[in-house]
Amino acid sequence: MYKNILIPTDGSDEAEKASKHGVQLASEIGANITALYVVRSRVTGVPSDVMKQVDDIDEWKAYGEEITQDVLDIAAEHDVSGKTAVTSGKPYQEIVDYADENDIDAIVMGTQGRDGIGDLLLGNVTERVVRSANVPVITVRQPKL
């Protein structure tokens, strides 16, 4: 069924819950996982004096490496093989492109992440992935307390 499962993460509680679900699924069916973090493109083509207002991309990449490794640590606890990837761009597009270009059979992701405060229903990134992906997308919802 699924041999390679993509687990996008942003380090949120929602993404952690989805990561655990994705790893458990991979464990049960003998699949591999890839933990993916996308450094969100914030500004392009701006003058250098404005660039001071833009977040340091190296810090975001380091953060991405840290949280994708956290997913691999969860995978190791369940004897699931995996790898990490950090890309940059529009999160939903990078997730879909990564799946298309890397033999991914399914995507497991949370319904809302760090930027989810104003998002309704699935959340902006998840909704766009669901609508655009060429593979099944399994969404994991965090219950409201």
GROMACS .gro file of N, CA, C and O in nm, residues 3-5 26-27 30-34 72 75-76 78-83:
model
   76
    3LYS      N    1   0.467   0.276   0.082
    3LYS     CA    2   0.607   0.242   0.112
    3LYS      C    3   0.681   0.362   0.170
    3LYS      O    4   0.773   0.346   0.248
    4ASN      N    5   0.641   0.482   0.127
    4ASN     CA    6   0.708   0.605   0.169
    4ASN      C    7   0.605   0.708   0.211
    4ASN      O    8   0.523   0.751   0.129
    5ILE      N    9   0.611   0.748   0.338
    5ILE     CA   10   0.515   0.842   0.394
    5ILE      C   11   0.586   0.973   0.426
    5ILE      O   12   0.690   0.973   0.493
   26ALA      N   13   0.338   0.396   0.964
   26ALA     CA   14   0.454   0.339   0.897
   26ALA      C   15   0.501   0.211   0.965
   26ALA      O   16   0.536   0.113   0.898
   27SER      N   17   0.499   0.210   1.096
   27SER     CA   18   0.540   0.092   1.172
   27SER      C   19   0.450  -0.027   1.142
   27SER      O   20   0.497  -0.140   1.124
   30GLY      N   21   0.508  -0.129   0.759
   30GLY     CA   22   0.644  -0.147   0.711
   30GLY      C   23   0.692  -0.042   0.613
   30GLY      O   24   0.772  -0.070   0.525
   31ALA      N   25   0.644   0.081   0.630
   31ALA     CA   26   0.682   0.190   0.541
   31ALA      C   27   0.798   0.271   0.601
   31ALA      O   28   0.829   0.260   0.719
   32ASN      N   29   0.859   0.352   0.518
   32ASN     CA   30   0.961   0.449   0.559
   32ASN      C   31   0.894   0.585   0.570
   32ASN      O   32   0.791   0.609   0.508
   33ILE      N   33   0.957   0.674   0.647
   33ILE     CA   34   0.903   0.810   0.658
   33ILE      C   35   1.008   0.913   0.618
   33ILE      O   36   1.128   0.886   0.625
   34THR      N   37   0.960   1.026   0.575
   34THR     CA   38   1.043   1.144   0.555
   34THR      C   39   0.979   1.258   0.633
   34THR      O   40   0.861   1.288   0.613
   72LEU      N   41   1.234   1.191   1.347
   72LEU     CA   42   1.315   1.070   1.328
   72LEU      C   43   1.340   0.998   1.460
   72LEU      O   44   1.346   0.875   1.463
   75ALA      N   45   1.043   0.798   1.518
   75ALA     CA   46   1.047   0.683   1.427
   75ALA      C   47   1.141   0.574   1.479
   75ALA      O   48   1.108   0.456   1.473
   76ALA      N   49   1.256   0.615   1.530
   76ALA     CA   50   1.353   0.518   1.580
   76ALA      C   51   1.296   0.438   1.697
   76ALA      O   52   1.324   0.318   1.709
   78HIS      N   53   1.010   0.332   1.717
   78HIS     CA   54   0.917   0.234   1.660
   78HIS      C   55   0.984   0.150   1.550
   78HIS      O   56   0.915   0.086   1.471
   79ASP      N   57   1.116   0.155   1.544
   79ASP     CA   58   1.193   0.081   1.442
   79ASP      C   59   1.148   0.114   1.300
   79ASP      O   60   1.140   0.026   1.214
   80VAL      N   61   1.121   0.240   1.276
   80VAL     CA   62   1.082   0.287   1.144
   80VAL      C   63   1.200   0.364   1.084
   80VAL      O   64   1.257   0.451   1.149
   81SER      N   65   1.236   0.329   0.962
   81SER     CA   66   1.344   0.399   0.893
   81SER      C   67   1.294   0.531   0.838
   81SER      O   68   1.177   0.542   0.799
   82GLY      N   69   1.382   0.627   0.832
   82GLY     CA   70   1.340   0.755   0.780
   82GLY      C   71   1.455   0.848   0.750
   82GLY      O   72   1.572   0.815   0.773
   83LYS      N   73   1.419   0.963   0.697
   83LYS     CA   74   1.516   1.068   0.668
   83LYS      C   75   1.449   1.202   0.687
   83LYS      O   76   1.327   1.210   0.708
   0.00000   0.00000   0.00000
